[in-house]
PDB file of C-alpha atoms in Angstrom:
ATOM      1  CA  UNK A   1       0.032   0.015   0.062  1.00 49.00           C
ATOM      2  CA  UNK A   2       1.485   3.398  -0.999  1.00 53.00           C
ATOM      3  CA  UNK A   3       1.345   6.471   1.030  1.00 53.00           C
ATOM      4  CA  UNK A   4      -0.912   8.117  -1.519  1.00 57.00           C
ATOM      5  CA  UNK A   5      -3.794   5.705  -1.237  1.00 57.00           C
ATOM      6  CA  UNK A   6      -6.593   6.800   0.758  1.00 56.00           C
ATOM      7  CA  UNK A   7      -7.924   4.731   3.563  1.00 53.00           C
ATOM      8  CA  UNK A   8     -11.549   4.905   4.181  1.00 51.00           C
ATOM      9  CA  UNK A   9     -12.146   5.443   7.824  1.00 51.00           C
ATOM     10  CA  UNK A  10     -14.926   3.136   8.966  1.00 50.00           C
ATOM     11  CA  UNK A  11     -17.042   4.004  11.873  1.00 53.00           C
ATOM     12  CA  UNK A  12     -17.786   0.975  13.903  1.00 57.00           C
ATOM     13  CA  UNK A  13     -21.562   0.412  14.061  1.00 61.00           C
ATOM     14  CA  UNK A  14     -23.182   0.194  17.430  1.00 70.00           C
ATOM     15  CA  UNK A  15     -26.134  -1.934  18.381  1.00 82.00           C
ATOM     16  CA  UNK A  16     -28.566  -1.227  21.219  1.00 84.00           C
ATOM     17  CA  UNK A  17     -28.489  -3.409  24.325  1.00 84.00           C
ATOM     18  CA  UNK A  18     -30.286  -3.001  27.616  1.00 84.00           C
ATOM     19  CA  UNK A  19     -27.763  -0.426  28.904  1.00 87.00           C
ATOM     20  CA  UNK A  20     -28.103   1.701  25.809  1.00 88.00           C
ATOM     21  CA  UNK A  21     -31.952   1.486  25.955  1.00 88.00           C
ATOM     22  CA  UNK A  22     -31.979   2.560  29.604  1.00 88.00           C
ATOM     23  CA  UNK A  23     -29.629   5.570  28.666  1.00 88.00           C
ATOM     24  CA  UNK A  24     -31.589   6.441  25.781  1.00 88.00           C
ATOM     25  CA  UNK A  25     -34.910   6.403  27.682  1.00 88.00           C
ATOM     26  CA  UNK A  26     -33.311   8.656  30.303  1.00 87.00           C
ATOM     27  CA  UNK A  27     -32.075  11.043  27.717  1.00 88.00           C
ATOM     28  CA  UNK A  28     -35.510  11.144  26.228  1.00 86.00           C
ATOM     29  CA  UNK A  29     -37.126  11.838  29.472  1.00 85.00           C
ATOM     30  CA  UNK A  30     -34.650  14.663  30.336  1.00 84.00           C
ATOM     31  CA  UNK A  31     -35.147  16.396  26.891  1.00 81.00           C
ATOM     32  CA  UNK A  32     -38.468  15.272  25.476  1.00 75.00           C
ATOM     33  CA  UNK A  33     -38.313  15.623  21.799  1.00 79.00           C
ATOM     34  CA  UNK A  34     -42.133  15.410  21.522  1.00 72.00           C
ATOM     35  CA  UNK A  35     -42.584  18.597  23.490  1.00 70.00           C
ATOM     36  CA  UNK A  36     -40.581  20.745  21.030  1.00 73.00           C
ATOM     37  CA  UNK A  37     -41.894  22.359  17.718  1.00 74.00           C
ATOM     38  CA  UNK A  38     -42.042  20.274  14.603  1.00 73.00           C
ATOM     39  CA  UNK A  39     -39.033  22.201  13.054  1.00 79.00           C
ATOM     40  CA  UNK A  40     -36.802  21.503  16.124  1.00 82.00           C
ATOM     41  CA  UNK A  41     -37.622  17.826  16.559  1.00 83.00           C
ATOM     42  CA  UNK A  42     -34.640  16.829  14.462  1.00 86.00           C
ATOM     43  CA  UNK A  43     -32.287  18.939  16.540  1.00 88.00           C
ATOM     44  CA  UNK A  44     -33.664  17.493  19.688  1.00 87.00           C
ATOM     45  CA  UNK A  45     -33.008  13.986  18.529  1.00 88.00           C
ATOM     46  CA  UNK A  46     -29.551  14.951  17.460  1.00 91.00           C
ATOM     47  CA  UNK A  47     -28.852  16.250  20.800  1.00 90.00           C
ATOM     48  CA  UNK A  48     -30.133  12.961  22.431  1.00 90.00           C
ATOM     49  CA  UNK A  49     -27.964  10.982  20.065  1.00 90.00           C
ATOM     50  CA  UNK A  50     -24.816  13.083  20.856  1.00 91.00           C
ATOM     51  CA  UNK A  51     -25.381  12.815  24.696  1.00 90.00           C
ATOM     52  CA  UNK A  52     -25.929   9.081  24.319  1.00 90.00           C
ATOM     53  CA  UNK A  53     -22.860   8.585  22.214  1.00 90.00           C
ATOM     54  CA  UNK A  54     -20.649  10.662  24.491  1.00 90.00           C
ATOM     55  CA  UNK A  55     -21.857   8.970  27.632  1.00 89.00           C
ATOM     56  CA  UNK A  56     -21.673   5.345  26.288  1.00 88.00           C
ATOM     57  CA  UNK A  57     -18.871   5.809  23.706  1.00 88.00           C
ATOM     58  CA  UNK A  58     -21.106   4.531  20.986  1.00 87.00           C
ATOM     59  CA  UNK A  59     -22.008   5.796  17.436  1.00 89.00           C
ATOM     60  CA  UNK A  60     -25.758   6.017  17.148  1.00 88.00           C
ATOM     61  CA  UNK A  61     -27.283   8.261  14.687  1.00 90.00           C
ATOM     62  CA  UNK A  62     -30.235  10.439  15.664  1.00 88.00           C
ATOM     63  CA  UNK A  63     -32.504   8.379  13.294  1.00 91.00           C
ATOM     64  CA  UNK A  64     -31.450   5.188  14.978  1.00 91.00           C
ATOM     65  CA  UNK A  65     -32.143   6.611  18.350  1.00 90.00           C
ATOM     66  CA  UNK A  66     -35.576   7.970  17.314  1.00 89.00           C
ATOM     67  CA  UNK A  67     -36.469   4.605  15.596  1.00 92.00           C
ATOM     68  CA  UNK A  68     -35.278   2.622  18.623  1.00 91.00           C
ATOM     69  CA  UNK A  69     -37.384   4.759  21.086  1.00 89.00           C
ATOM     70  CA  UNK A  70     -40.483   4.318  18.674  1.00 89.00           C
ATOM     71  CA  UNK A  71     -39.782   0.498  18.740  1.00 91.00           C
ATOM     72  CA  UNK A  72     -39.586   0.438  22.584  1.00 89.00           C
ATOM     73  CA  UNK A  73     -42.753   2.344  22.832  1.00 88.00           C
ATOM     74  CA  UNK A  74     -44.649   0.103  20.477  1.00 90.00           C
ATOM     75  CA  UNK A  75     -43.265  -3.017  22.234  1.00 89.00           C
ATOM     76  CA  UNK A  76     -44.371  -1.579  25.507  1.00 87.00           C
ATOM     77  CA  UNK A  77     -47.967  -0.700  24.196  1.00 86.00           C
ATOM     78  CA  UNK A  78     -48.288  -4.182  22.872  1.00 87.00           C
ATOM     79  CA  UNK A  79     -47.155  -5.786  26.113  1.00 84.00           C
ATOM     80  CA  UNK A  80     -49.485  -3.424  28.172  1.00 83.00           C
ATOM     81  CA  UNK A  81     -52.542  -4.420  25.944  1.00 83.00           C
ATOM     82  CA  UNK A  82     -51.669  -7.936  26.221  1.00 83.00           C
ATOM     83  CA  UNK A  83     -51.471  -7.721  29.970  1.00 79.00           C
ATOM     84  CA  UNK A  84     -54.793  -5.848  30.307  1.00 76.00           C
ATOM     85  CA  UNK A  85     -56.436  -8.379  28.087  1.00 72.00           C
ATOM     86  CA  UNK A  86     -55.562 -11.371  30.290  1.00 73.00           C
ATOM     87  CA  UNK A  87     -57.511 -10.817  33.499  1.00 62.00           C
ATOM     88  CA  UNK A  88     -56.433 -12.447  36.767  1.00 59.00           C
ATOM     89  CA  UNK A  89     -52.822 -12.522  36.052  1.00 60.00           C
ATOM     90  CA  UNK A  90     -50.206 -10.298  37.521  1.00 58.00           C
ATOM     91  CA  UNK A  91     -48.235  -7.985  35.345  1.00 64.00           C
ATOM     92  CA  UNK A  92     -44.641  -8.634  34.522  1.00 63.00           C
ATOM     93  CA  UNK A  93     -42.931  -5.270  34.985  1.00 68.00           C
ATOM     94  CA  UNK A  94     -39.462  -4.403  33.752  1.00 69.00           C
ATOM     95  CA  UNK A  95     -37.141  -1.556  35.069  1.00 71.00           C
ATOM     96  CA  UNK A  96     -38.158   0.512  31.978  1.00 75.00           C
ATOM     97  CA  UNK A  97     -41.856   0.246  32.193  1.00 78.00           C
ATOM     98  CA  UNK A  98     -42.320   3.353  34.319  1.00 79.00           C
ATOM     99  CA  UNK A  99     -40.106   5.418  31.983  1.00 82.00           C
ATOM    100  CA  UNK A 100     -42.011   3.974  28.965  1.00 83.00           C
ATOM    101  CA  UNK A 101     -45.358   4.839  30.516  1.00 84.00           C
ATOM    102  CA  UNK A 102     -44.135   8.337  31.174  1.00 83.00           C
ATOM    103  CA  UNK A 103     -43.001   8.595  27.504  1.00 84.00           C
ATOM    104  CA  UNK A 104     -46.351   7.377  26.302  1.00 84.00           C
ATOM    105  CA  UNK A 105     -48.067  10.092  28.467  1.00 85.00           C
ATOM    106  CA  UNK A 106     -45.710  12.671  26.898  1.00 82.00           C
ATOM    107  CA  UNK A 107     -46.524  11.389  23.386  1.00 82.00           C
ATOM    108  CA  UNK A 108     -50.219  11.537  24.063  1.00 82.00           C
ATOM    109  CA  UNK A 109     -49.866  15.064  25.554  1.00 83.00           C
ATOM    110  CA  UNK A 110     -47.883  16.095  22.367  1.00 80.00           C
ATOM    111  CA  UNK A 111     -50.567  14.719  20.018  1.00 82.00           C
ATOM    112  CA  UNK A 112     -53.248  16.489  22.024  1.00 86.00           C
ATOM    113  CA  UNK A 113     -51.277  19.722  21.926  1.00 84.00           C
ATOM    114  CA  UNK A 114     -50.829  19.401  18.036  1.00 82.00           C
ATOM    115  CA  UNK A 115     -54.453  18.693  17.641  1.00 85.00           C
ATOM    116  CA  UNK A 116     -55.642  21.693  19.760  1.00 86.00           C
ATOM    117  CA  UNK A 117     -53.060  23.878  17.615  1.00 84.00           C
ATOM    118  CA  UNK A 118     -54.707  22.647  14.328  1.00 85.00           C
ATOM    119  CA  UNK A 119     -58.252  23.254  15.738  1.00 83.00           C
ATOM    120  CA  UNK A 120     -57.289  26.783  16.871  1.00 83.00           C
ATOM    121  CA  UNK A 121     -55.684  27.452  13.453  1.00 83.00           C
ATOM    122  CA  UNK A 122     -58.674  26.111  11.633  1.00 80.00           C
ATOM    123  CA  UNK A 123     -61.124  28.190  13.752  1.00 80.00           C
ATOM    124  CA  UNK A 124     -59.037  31.269  13.207  1.00 79.00           C
ATOM    125  CA  UNK A 125     -59.073  30.635   9.403  1.00 78.00           C
ATOM    126  CA  UNK A 126     -62.817  30.148   9.484  1.00 77.00           C
ATOM    127  CA  UNK A 127     -63.279  33.317  11.473  1.00 78.00           C
ATOM    128  CA  UNK A 128     -61.075  35.249   8.859  1.00 72.00           C
ATOM    129  CA  UNK A 129     -63.080  33.656   5.936  1.00 75.00           C
ATOM    130  CA  UNK A 130     -66.425  34.719   7.663  1.00 80.00           C
ATOM    131  CA  UNK A 131     -64.977  38.202   8.278  1.00 76.00           C
ATOM    132  CA  UNK A 132     -63.928  38.422   4.596  1.00 75.00           C
ATOM    133  CA  UNK A 133     -67.410  37.201   3.483  1.00 80.00           C
ATOM    134  CA  UNK A 134     -68.977  39.926   5.740  1.00 77.00           C
ATOM    135  CA  UNK A 135     -66.687  42.719   4.193  1.00 79.00           C
ATOM    136  CA  UNK A 136     -67.601  41.424   0.745  1.00 79.00           C
ATOM    137  CA  UNK A 137     -71.399  41.587   1.499  1.00 77.00           C
ATOM    138  CA  UNK A 138     -70.911  45.103   2.846  1.00 79.00           C
ATOM    139  CA  UNK A 139     -69.237  46.225  -0.289  1.00 78.00           C
ATOM    140  CA  UNK A 140     -71.780  44.628  -2.489  1.00 76.00           C
ATOM    141  CA  UNK A 141     -74.510  46.515  -0.537  1.00 77.00           C
ATOM    142  CA  UNK A 142     -72.658  49.840  -0.833  1.00 78.00           C
ATOM    143  CA  UNK A 143     -72.178  49.272  -4.541  1.00 75.00           C
ATOM    144  CA  UNK A 144     -75.784  48.349  -5.041  1.00 73.00           C
ATOM    145  CA  UNK A 145     -76.879  51.520  -3.188  1.00 75.00           C
ATOM    146  CA  UNK A 146     -74.612  53.580  -5.310  1.00 74.00           C
ATOM    147  CA  UNK A 147     -75.932  51.990  -8.489  1.00 71.00           C
ATOM    148  CA  UNK A 148     -79.516  52.567  -7.273  1.00 70.00           C
ATOM    149  CA  UNK A 149     -78.752  56.338  -6.580  1.00 71.00           C
ATOM    150  CA  UNK A 150     -76.994  56.831  -9.920  1.00 71.00           C
ATOM    151  CA  UNK A 151     -79.764  55.092 -11.842  1.00 68.00           C
ATOM    152  CA  UNK A 152     -82.507  56.997  -9.989  1.00 66.00           C
ATOM    153  CA  UNK A 153     -84.140  54.048  -8.113  1.00 63.00           C
ATOM    154  CA  UNK A 154     -85.690  54.885  -4.737  1.00 61.00           C
ATOM    155  CA  UNK A 155     -86.105  51.431  -3.293  1.00 59.00           C
ATOM    156  CA  UNK A 156     -86.128  50.862   0.462  1.00 60.00           C
ATOM    157  CA  UNK A 157     -83.814  47.776   0.131  1.00 61.00           C
ATOM    158  CA  UNK A 158     -81.476  47.938  -2.793  1.00 57.00           C
ATOM    159  CA  UNK A 159     -80.871  44.858  -4.730  1.00 61.00           C
ATOM    160  CA  UNK A 160     -77.395  43.371  -3.851  1.00 60.00           C
ATOM    161  CA  UNK A 161     -75.395  42.495  -6.862  1.00 62.00           C
ATOM    162  CA  UNK A 162     -72.274  40.198  -6.988  1.00 68.00           C
ATOM    163  CA  UNK A 163     -69.110  42.128  -7.514  1.00 69.00           C
ATOM    164  CA  UNK A 164     -68.339  39.948 -10.506  1.00 74.00           C
ATOM    165  CA  UNK A 165     -71.655  40.940 -12.102  1.00 74.00           C
ATOM    166  CA  UNK A 166     -70.936  44.576 -11.310  1.00 72.00           C
ATOM    167  CA  UNK A 167     -67.470  44.410 -12.791  1.00 76.00           C
ATOM    168  CA  UNK A 168     -68.954  42.904 -15.921  1.00 81.00           C
ATOM    169  CA  UNK A 169     -71.506  45.764 -16.158  1.00 80.00           C
ATOM    170  CA  UNK A 170     -68.711  48.382 -15.518  1.00 82.00           C
ATOM    171  CA  UNK A 171     -66.662  46.776 -18.362  1.00 87.00           C
ATOM    172  CA  UNK A 172     -69.722  46.749 -20.767  1.00 89.00           C
ATOM    173  CA  UNK A 173     -70.449  50.460 -19.946  1.00 88.00           C
ATOM    174  CA  UNK A 174     -66.738  51.287 -20.533  1.00 90.00           C
ATOM    175  CA  UNK A 175     -66.847  49.430 -23.906  1.00 92.00           C
ATOM    176  CA  UNK A 176     -69.987  51.389 -24.818  1.00 92.00           C
ATOM    177  CA  UNK A 177     -68.399  54.681 -23.886  1.00 91.00           C
ATOM    178  CA  UNK A 178     -65.228  53.843 -25.917  1.00 92.00           C
ATOM    179  CA  UNK A 179     -67.459  53.011 -28.940  1.00 93.00           C
ATOM    180  CA  UNK A 180     -69.264  56.352 -28.596  1.00 92.00           C
ATOM    181  CA  UNK A 181     -65.941  58.140 -28.310  1.00 93.00           C
ATOM    182  CA  UNK A 182     -64.730  56.306 -31.387  1.00 92.00           C
ATOM    183  CA  UNK A 183     -67.825  57.298 -33.396  1.00 92.00           C
ATOM    184  CA  UNK A 184     -67.460  60.975 -32.232  1.00 91.00           C
ATOM    185  CA  UNK A 185     -63.762  60.938 -33.339  1.00 91.00           C
ATOM    186  CA  UNK A 186     -64.831  59.386 -36.637  1.00 90.00           C
ATOM    187  CA  UNK A 187     -67.630  61.932 -37.298  1.00 90.00           C
ATOM    188  CA  UNK A 188     -65.161  64.652 -36.445  1.00 88.00           C
ATOM    189  CA  UNK A 189     -62.523  63.279 -38.953  1.00 87.00           C
ATOM    190  CA  UNK A 190     -65.331  63.200 -41.592  1.00 87.00           C
ATOM    191  CA  UNK A 191     -66.171  66.898 -40.957  1.00 84.00           C
ATOM    192  CA  UNK A 192     -62.558  67.860 -41.405  1.00 76.00           C
TER     193      UNK A 192
END
C-alpha cells in the first residue's frame, strides 16, 4: 500500500442493548423531543444521540435513536395491551416500564397539543373567511346603493349584486363609452 492511497475510515456500528436502551430512555425523559416544535424535533433527537454517544462511547445516529425509541414504545404498548387483556394475572414489570409509561403520556400530550393547535388554526381561518365574507357583502351593498342612486331608483332595500356581475356591467359600460368616443372621433374626422 503506497502512502498516496486513501484509507476509508470506517466508523464501527453500534447496536442497542439493555444499557443503551436505559440510557436512551433517560435522555429522552430529560429532553423530551415530543414537546418541541415540529421544526426543532430533528435537533432535539440529534442532541439526544450526541449525549448518548458521549456517555456510552457508541456511534448512534439520531435516526437510529428515534427509531429505537419508537420501537420500545410500540413493544411496551403491545405488552401493556396483552397484560390488560389477560385478566387475573399479575403484570410482569421491567425496570423501563415506568419510563416508557411516562413517555407514552408525553407522546399523548404532544398529540393533543398538536390537535388543539390545528383546531385553533382552523377556527381562526374560518373566522377570517367569515370576516372576509362579511366585508364582501358590505361592499356589495354599498355598490348596490350607489348604482340605485345613479340610476335613480328609490327602493327601500337595494338589490345586492355580486361584485363579478358589477364588474362585468362596468366593463360593458366602458366598452360602450369607448365605442361612442370612437364614433365621435370618426364624425369629427369626416367633418374635417
